[in-house]
Amino acid sequence: MTLKRNRLLAIVGATSVLALAACSSSTGNGGGEPADVPGVTDTTVTIGTHQPLTGPAAAGFASVSAAAKAYFDYINDNGGINGRTIEFVVKDDGYNPANTQTVVRDLVLQEDVFALIGGLGTPTHSSVLDFLNDNEVPDLFVASGSGMWDQPEKYPYTFGYNSDYVTESAILADYAQKEFPDAKYCLFGQDDDFGDDFEAGLTEILGEDGLAASERYSVANQDVVAQISAMKAAGCEVNFLASINAFTALGVGTAAKLGYFPQWMSSSSGGDYQTLAGFLGEAAPQLLEGFISTFYLSMASGDDEWITLFREVNEKYNGGVEFDGNQVYGMTMAYMFAEALAGAGENPTRESLVEAVQNGSVKGTGIVPLGFSESDHSGALGVQLSIVKDTVQAYFGTPYVYEDGSVVVYEGEQPAVTNKGIPGGK
C-alpha cells in the first residue's frame, strides 16, 4: 500500500480544475434533455448502499443507513436537488464479503442505481471494487479508512470518506508518546487491511520495534480471551484499537473480566461511546472512563450548528432514536452526496458526478478538510482526539493532519450550514 503524504496540497490543486469544470460538464450534459443515465429520471435519482443490518457489525453500524435516509427525506421534503428527489436503496450484507458481492451486483444490475454511497467495511467493500469500477459506477464515500479507496488511477470511480487508518493511528501514537512516554504500547486489531494499515501508522511514529505486542481478531470469532490475555502477559499499558465497535466493547469487557485495565486508544471506527455503552451496559461508565478515540466530524454530544440541524432531522425523520455518532456519520454522508449531485448539474451523468467530487463541490461538514481532487480520492485528511469523562465523550486539543511523516495542527474552519443544509440552494 502506498502511504500518501502532503494531501493538503491536493486541496489547493483541486481549485485549478474549477475553471475547467465550469466550462465542461459541471451542468451534467448541458441544458437540453437529460441523457439516458442509469438511476436518473426527470424527477428522481436512485442510489444504493451495502450495510451490515445483521451480523457482527450490525449493533454498531445498522443505524448509519437509517440516518442517511432520514437526511435524504429531509432534502426531498425541501424540493430535492435540482428538482429531483433522492431514492435510497439499502441492502443488507451482514458484513460478509460474499453477501456484499451479491447485493452490490443486484444494486447495479437489477436496481440500476446511479451511484453507490457509503459501502461499509474494509473486507466487504474491497470485494466489489473491481466490479464497480469496471462498470463505471460512482462509488462514493466508502465507510472505511483503508488506503485502497485512494487509488484514482486504478479505481477512478471510488472515493473515501473516513480519515485513513494510517493518519488516525499516527496521530494517536504521537499523542501517546507525549502523554505516556514510558509506557508499553500494543495493538488489538482486525485481521485484515484495517489492522494492517493501523499498525503501519503506529510504526511510522513509534518505530518498527515500538509495539510490545500486536494481537489480531477475526470477526467470525467472538472469543478474544487469547488475544487480550497475551496483551496482559506482555505488560501492555497503552492499547491501540483497530476494531469495529462490537469488538472494541468485546476487548474492553474481556480485559475487565481478566482484571486488566490499560489505557485504550481507538480508531473512530470503533470508538463511539454511546454505541460501546450499548454493548457494555451498566459497566460502561467505569470501563470507558478516560477512553480516547479519534473523530473528524462534529461530536454528537456537542451543540454546533450541524449537530443542531442533525438533531432536528433525527427527531422529525428518524423517529427520534438515540442520537449518537452513527447519526452524525450517516447524515453527513447523505449531505455530501447531495453536494456532489448539486455539483453534477441539472442533467447529471455518472461522469459529471465524479467530476463534481473531484473539482471541489463536496466540502462536507467535518472539522478537518477533505482530500478530493483528480489525484487524491481520500476522505478526511485528519482527526481530533476525544476523551470520555463522566459518560460524556468530547473533543480536547485541536484537529490535526498527518503530512510528510509529521503530525501538524490544522487551523482551518469547519464548513458552515447554508440554505438549511440543502445543497444547491441560493
XYZ file of C-alpha atoms in Angstrom:
426
model
C 0.000 0.000 0.000
C 1.292 3.463 -0.822
C 1.142 5.790 2.178
C 0.325 9.155 0.660
C 1.505 12.356 2.264
C 1.148 16.103 1.731
C -2.519 15.676 0.919
C -3.346 19.211 1.888
C -1.690 20.200 -1.378
C -4.483 18.313 -3.127
C -6.987 20.858 -1.851
C -5.006 23.636 -3.475
C -4.688 21.526 -6.622
C -8.430 20.986 -6.712
C -9.013 24.677 -7.259
C -7.080 24.516 -10.507
C -9.740 22.359 -12.106
C -12.654 24.580 -11.074
C -12.321 26.812 -14.106
C -12.153 23.808 -16.386
C -15.180 22.285 -14.665
C -17.186 25.447 -15.264
C -16.511 25.152 -18.969
C -17.124 21.423 -19.281
C -19.744 19.216 -17.668
C -20.490 20.938 -14.381
C -24.083 21.093 -15.557
C -24.210 17.425 -16.498
C -24.842 17.119 -20.207
C -25.937 20.727 -20.607
C -29.315 22.386 -20.606
C -31.017 20.051 -23.076
C -32.974 16.896 -22.430
C -31.446 14.547 -19.813
C -29.449 11.662 -21.229
C -30.427 8.032 -20.611
C -28.491 7.716 -17.352
C -28.874 4.709 -15.005
C -30.929 5.608 -11.951
C -31.872 9.101 -13.158
C -35.329 10.229 -14.281
C -36.807 13.690 -14.673
C -37.937 13.600 -11.041
C -35.770 11.082 -9.152
C -32.224 9.855 -8.602
C -31.842 6.326 -7.246
C -28.699 5.378 -5.333
C -27.770 2.404 -3.182
C -25.534 1.070 -0.437
C -24.472 -2.163 1.239
C -24.664 -2.127 5.042
C -24.421 -4.603 7.944
C -28.039 -4.593 9.044
C -27.403 -8.032 10.550
C -24.254 -9.871 11.610
C -21.268 -8.966 13.819
C -21.133 -5.276 12.841
C -24.880 -4.587 12.926
C -25.134 -3.355 16.505
C -22.555 -0.688 15.815
C -23.458 0.369 12.304
C -27.013 -0.625 11.314
C -28.269 2.832 12.243
C -25.968 4.633 9.774
C -28.127 3.985 6.707
C -31.316 4.919 8.588
C -29.748 8.262 9.475
C -28.692 8.824 5.853
C -32.207 8.033 4.655
C -33.622 10.476 7.205
C -31.467 13.239 5.782
C -32.466 12.366 2.234
C -36.122 12.529 3.334
C -35.428 15.981 4.753
C -33.866 17.090 1.460
C -36.738 15.595 -0.537
C -39.330 17.425 1.579
C -37.487 20.636 0.778
C -37.552 20.251 -3.009
C -34.770 17.748 -3.587
C -31.659 18.566 -5.622
C -32.208 20.342 -8.934
C -35.855 19.266 -8.772
C -35.126 15.569 -8.205
C -35.807 13.590 -5.058
C -33.262 11.027 -3.886
C -34.348 7.411 -3.548
C -32.021 5.406 -1.304
C -31.901 1.597 -1.618
C -30.232 -0.171 1.315
C -29.094 -3.797 1.021
C -28.005 -5.921 3.985
C -24.709 -7.770 3.511
C -24.246 -8.947 7.103
C -20.611 -7.717 6.993
C -19.844 -10.754 4.825
C -17.869 -10.175 1.579
C -19.687 -12.946 -0.277
C -23.004 -11.310 0.531
C -21.602 -7.913 -0.416
C -20.813 -9.154 -3.916
C -24.349 -10.466 -4.326
C -26.172 -7.367 -3.092
C -23.948 -4.917 -4.969
C -24.453 -6.787 -8.225
C -28.179 -6.593 -7.543
C -27.988 -2.847 -6.904
C -26.124 -2.235 -10.151
C -27.700 -4.778 -12.490
C -31.251 -5.040 -11.115
C -31.921 -1.813 -9.196
C -29.984 0.159 -11.852
C -28.617 2.623 -9.300
C -26.962 5.861 -10.374
C -24.243 5.535 -7.747
C -23.233 3.651 -4.628
C -22.547 5.593 -1.426
C -21.113 4.680 1.953
C -20.468 0.984 1.336
C -19.397 -0.111 4.807
C -16.375 -2.168 5.737
C -12.858 -2.888 4.523
C -13.187 -6.650 3.862
C -16.662 -6.223 2.398
C -16.187 -3.257 0.105
C -12.800 -4.359 -1.188
C -14.567 -7.388 -2.674
C -16.616 -5.182 -5.048
C -14.066 -2.514 -6.009
C -13.212 -4.045 -9.374
C -16.857 -4.720 -10.243
C -17.960 -1.164 -9.537
C -15.093 0.444 -11.406
C -15.335 -1.949 -14.345
C -18.994 -0.940 -14.651
C -18.143 2.765 -14.205
C -20.457 3.168 -11.215
C -19.605 6.136 -8.956
C -18.507 4.589 -5.674
C -18.626 7.455 -3.239
C -17.594 7.911 0.382
C -16.672 4.344 1.307
C -17.266 3.816 5.030
C -13.788 2.642 5.915
C -10.368 4.220 6.399
C -8.472 1.828 4.156
C -5.982 3.296 1.721
C -7.490 1.149 -1.042
C -10.138 3.757 -1.815
C -7.467 6.327 -2.643
C -6.160 4.864 -5.903
C -7.566 7.187 -8.602
C -5.551 5.669 -11.445
C -6.676 2.125 -10.656
C -10.126 2.938 -9.240
C -11.214 6.254 -10.790
C -14.833 5.934 -9.608
C -14.057 5.231 -5.912
C -13.678 7.864 -3.171
C -13.067 7.507 0.552
C -14.881 9.168 3.448
C -13.190 8.328 6.756
C -9.820 9.624 7.787
C -7.491 6.841 6.705
C -6.240 4.411 9.320
C -2.604 5.419 8.884
C -3.478 9.029 9.705
C -5.644 8.059 12.681
C -3.080 5.758 14.231
C -0.134 8.100 13.622
C -1.933 10.949 15.405
C -2.884 8.644 18.281
C 0.694 7.363 18.550
C 2.075 10.902 18.548
C -0.210 11.806 21.450
C 0.657 8.598 23.325
C 4.380 9.317 23.068
C 3.859 12.731 24.629
C 1.388 11.721 27.357
C 2.601 8.185 28.150
C 6.266 8.318 27.109
C 7.480 5.333 29.119
C 4.512 3.026 28.532
C 4.459 -0.276 26.691
C 2.366 0.162 23.525
C 0.330 -2.649 21.933
C -2.262 -3.175 19.206
C -5.550 -5.071 19.170
C -6.706 -5.101 15.572
C -8.855 -6.702 12.910
C -7.066 -9.354 10.859
C -7.308 -7.562 7.513
C -6.249 -4.282 5.897
C -7.908 -2.376 8.755
C -5.427 -3.811 11.243
C -2.523 -3.702 8.781
C -2.984 -0.025 7.894
C -3.445 0.954 11.520
C -0.268 -0.848 12.518
C 1.607 0.827 9.663
C 0.707 4.267 11.018
C 1.712 3.288 14.548
C 5.120 2.058 13.457
C 5.744 5.185 11.411
C 5.638 7.138 14.688
C 6.738 4.553 17.258
C 9.325 2.778 15.122
C 9.465 -0.815 13.920
C 10.010 -2.074 17.469
C 7.539 0.335 19.024
C 4.829 -2.241 19.740
C 5.354 -4.768 22.523
C 2.560 -6.916 21.068
C 0.211 -6.953 18.093
C -2.833 -9.156 18.522
C -5.437 -9.717 15.788
C -9.051 -10.886 15.894
C -11.419 -12.309 13.282
C -14.984 -11.026 13.027
C -16.021 -14.673 12.653
C -14.850 -15.476 16.207
C -16.285 -13.557 19.131
C -13.869 -15.041 21.665
C -10.881 -12.747 22.166
C -9.675 -14.087 25.527
C -6.453 -15.399 23.963
C -5.587 -12.033 22.410
C -6.367 -9.952 25.496
C -4.587 -12.442 27.761
C -1.485 -12.190 25.581
C -1.551 -8.395 25.822
C -1.889 -8.557 29.593
C 1.008 -11.031 29.803
C 3.162 -8.756 27.636
C 2.636 -5.921 30.098
C 0.799 -3.708 27.588
C -0.120 -0.389 29.204
C -1.457 1.627 26.254
C -3.530 -0.407 23.824
C -4.394 0.929 20.378
C -7.632 -0.412 18.902
C -8.154 -1.077 15.208
C -11.550 -2.603 15.825
C -15.188 -2.082 14.956
C -17.467 -1.114 17.855
C -18.589 -4.642 18.680
C -15.008 -5.852 19.078
C -13.850 -2.734 20.890
C -16.504 -3.474 23.507
C -15.592 -7.158 23.474
C -11.925 -6.360 24.029
C -12.557 -3.857 26.826
C -15.088 -6.147 28.510
C -12.841 -9.200 28.254
C -9.923 -7.256 29.750
C -12.091 -6.219 32.690
C -13.034 -9.835 33.373
C -9.308 -10.627 33.448
C -8.686 -7.793 35.916
C -6.764 -5.859 33.277
C -7.315 -2.111 32.897
C -4.926 -0.476 30.384
C -5.333 2.867 28.618
C -7.454 2.347 25.491
C -6.927 4.480 22.350
C -9.282 3.725 19.473
C -9.899 4.325 15.797
C -13.082 6.252 15.043
C -14.467 3.050 13.508
C -14.815 1.518 16.950
C -14.783 4.458 19.315
C -18.320 5.855 19.674
C -19.168 5.992 23.378
C -22.940 5.624 23.065
C -22.550 2.577 20.822
C -19.981 0.991 23.126
C -22.156 1.693 26.149
C -24.953 -0.214 24.449
C -22.731 -3.296 24.470
C -21.194 -2.843 27.908
C -24.352 -1.822 29.764
C -24.105 -0.675 33.367
C -20.343 -1.248 33.403
C -19.733 1.270 30.601
C -19.214 4.418 32.742
C -16.459 2.729 34.723
C -14.817 0.753 31.911
C -14.795 3.623 29.409
C -13.722 6.460 31.701
C -10.675 8.040 30.065
C -11.252 6.173 26.787
C -9.542 8.077 23.941
C -10.673 7.987 20.321
C -10.276 9.889 17.073
C -13.055 11.610 15.098
C -13.295 14.077 12.217
C -16.977 15.136 12.329
C -18.913 17.190 14.846
C -19.245 15.363 18.155
C -22.752 14.058 18.833
C -22.571 15.437 22.369
C -21.827 18.929 21.050
C -24.099 21.815 20.135
C -22.682 23.354 16.953
C -24.966 24.274 14.036
C -24.537 20.909 12.278
C -25.461 18.976 15.407
C -28.457 21.257 15.938
C -29.641 20.553 12.377
C -28.970 16.816 12.577
C -30.859 16.538 15.865
C -33.856 18.256 14.280
C -33.740 15.887 11.307
C -33.351 12.920 13.640
C -36.467 13.901 15.573
C -38.654 14.512 12.539
C -37.428 11.925 10.043
C -35.658 9.216 12.064
C -38.186 8.522 14.790
C -36.214 10.389 17.435
C -33.842 7.463 18.019
C -30.969 7.923 20.456
C -28.625 10.429 18.844
C -25.000 9.315 18.631
C -22.035 9.348 16.286
C -23.749 6.974 13.865
C -26.445 9.546 13.142
C -23.821 12.254 12.560
C -21.905 9.907 10.272
C -24.932 8.841 8.205
C -26.372 12.340 7.833
C -23.019 13.801 6.826
C -22.642 11.074 4.207
C -26.074 11.954 2.795
C -25.255 15.665 2.799
C -22.010 15.013 0.925
C -23.822 13.042 -1.762
C -26.328 15.863 -2.110
C -23.418 18.294 -2.539
C -21.990 16.090 -5.285
C -25.368 15.753 -7.003
C -25.916 19.511 -6.924
C -22.460 19.993 -8.412
C -23.145 17.446 -11.142
C -25.616 19.796 -12.808
C -29.257 19.899 -13.837
C -28.874 16.792 -16.005
C -26.373 14.705 -14.036
C -24.371 11.870 -15.517
C -22.087 9.446 -13.764
C -19.144 11.300 -15.252
C -20.341 14.712 -14.073
C -20.969 13.280 -10.587
C -17.372 12.050 -10.335
C -16.141 15.377 -11.684
C -18.164 17.252 -9.078
C -16.418 15.350 -6.291
C -13.010 15.931 -7.832
C -13.467 19.624 -8.559
C -14.200 20.701 -5.005
C -18.009 20.714 -4.918
C -18.033 18.469 -1.847
C -16.989 20.222 1.368
C -18.765 18.016 3.905
C -19.470 19.031 7.487
C -16.268 17.946 9.191
C -13.683 19.621 11.392
C -10.838 18.731 9.002
C -10.630 19.145 5.202
C -11.454 16.514 2.586
C -8.787 15.401 0.148
C -10.832 15.125 -3.041
C -9.130 16.029 -6.315
C -8.231 14.302 -9.580
C -5.108 12.870 -7.964
C -6.428 12.205 -4.462
C -9.571 10.234 -3.630
C -9.039 10.053 0.128
C -11.608 11.372 2.544
C -10.964 13.344 5.735
C -7.329 14.384 5.966
C -7.027 14.370 9.736
C -8.697 13.879 13.107
C -9.139 15.375 16.544
C -8.843 13.386 19.753
C -11.763 12.852 22.118
C -11.940 11.532 25.650
C -14.751 10.113 27.789
C -15.281 11.844 31.135
C -18.292 11.108 33.336
C -20.085 9.365 30.433
C -19.607 12.337 28.072
C -17.394 11.952 25.020
C -15.954 15.283 23.925
C -13.068 16.700 21.927
C -9.936 18.088 23.516
C -6.996 19.877 21.985
C -7.019 20.824 18.296
C -7.591 18.995 14.993
C -4.509 17.521 13.346
C -3.497 16.363 9.888
C -0.662 13.969 9.068
C 1.736 15.010 6.321
C 5.305 14.103 5.407
C 5.505 11.800 8.414
C 4.635 14.585 10.863
C 1.550 15.414 12.908
C 0.550 19.009 12.168
C -2.119 21.243 13.751
C -4.973 22.078 11.358
C -6.174 25.659 11.723
C -8.896 25.841 9.058
C -12.579 26.389 9.735
C -15.415 23.883 9.671
C -17.883 24.400 6.774
C -20.950 26.370 7.819
C -24.574 25.329 7.411
C -26.065 27.218 4.450
C -29.565 27.128 2.937
C -30.745 24.998 5.896
C -28.358 22.226 4.879
C -29.843 21.743 1.395
C -27.013 21.836 -1.199
C -27.547 23.757 -4.398
C -29.760 26.442 -2.890
C -29.172 30.161 -3.032
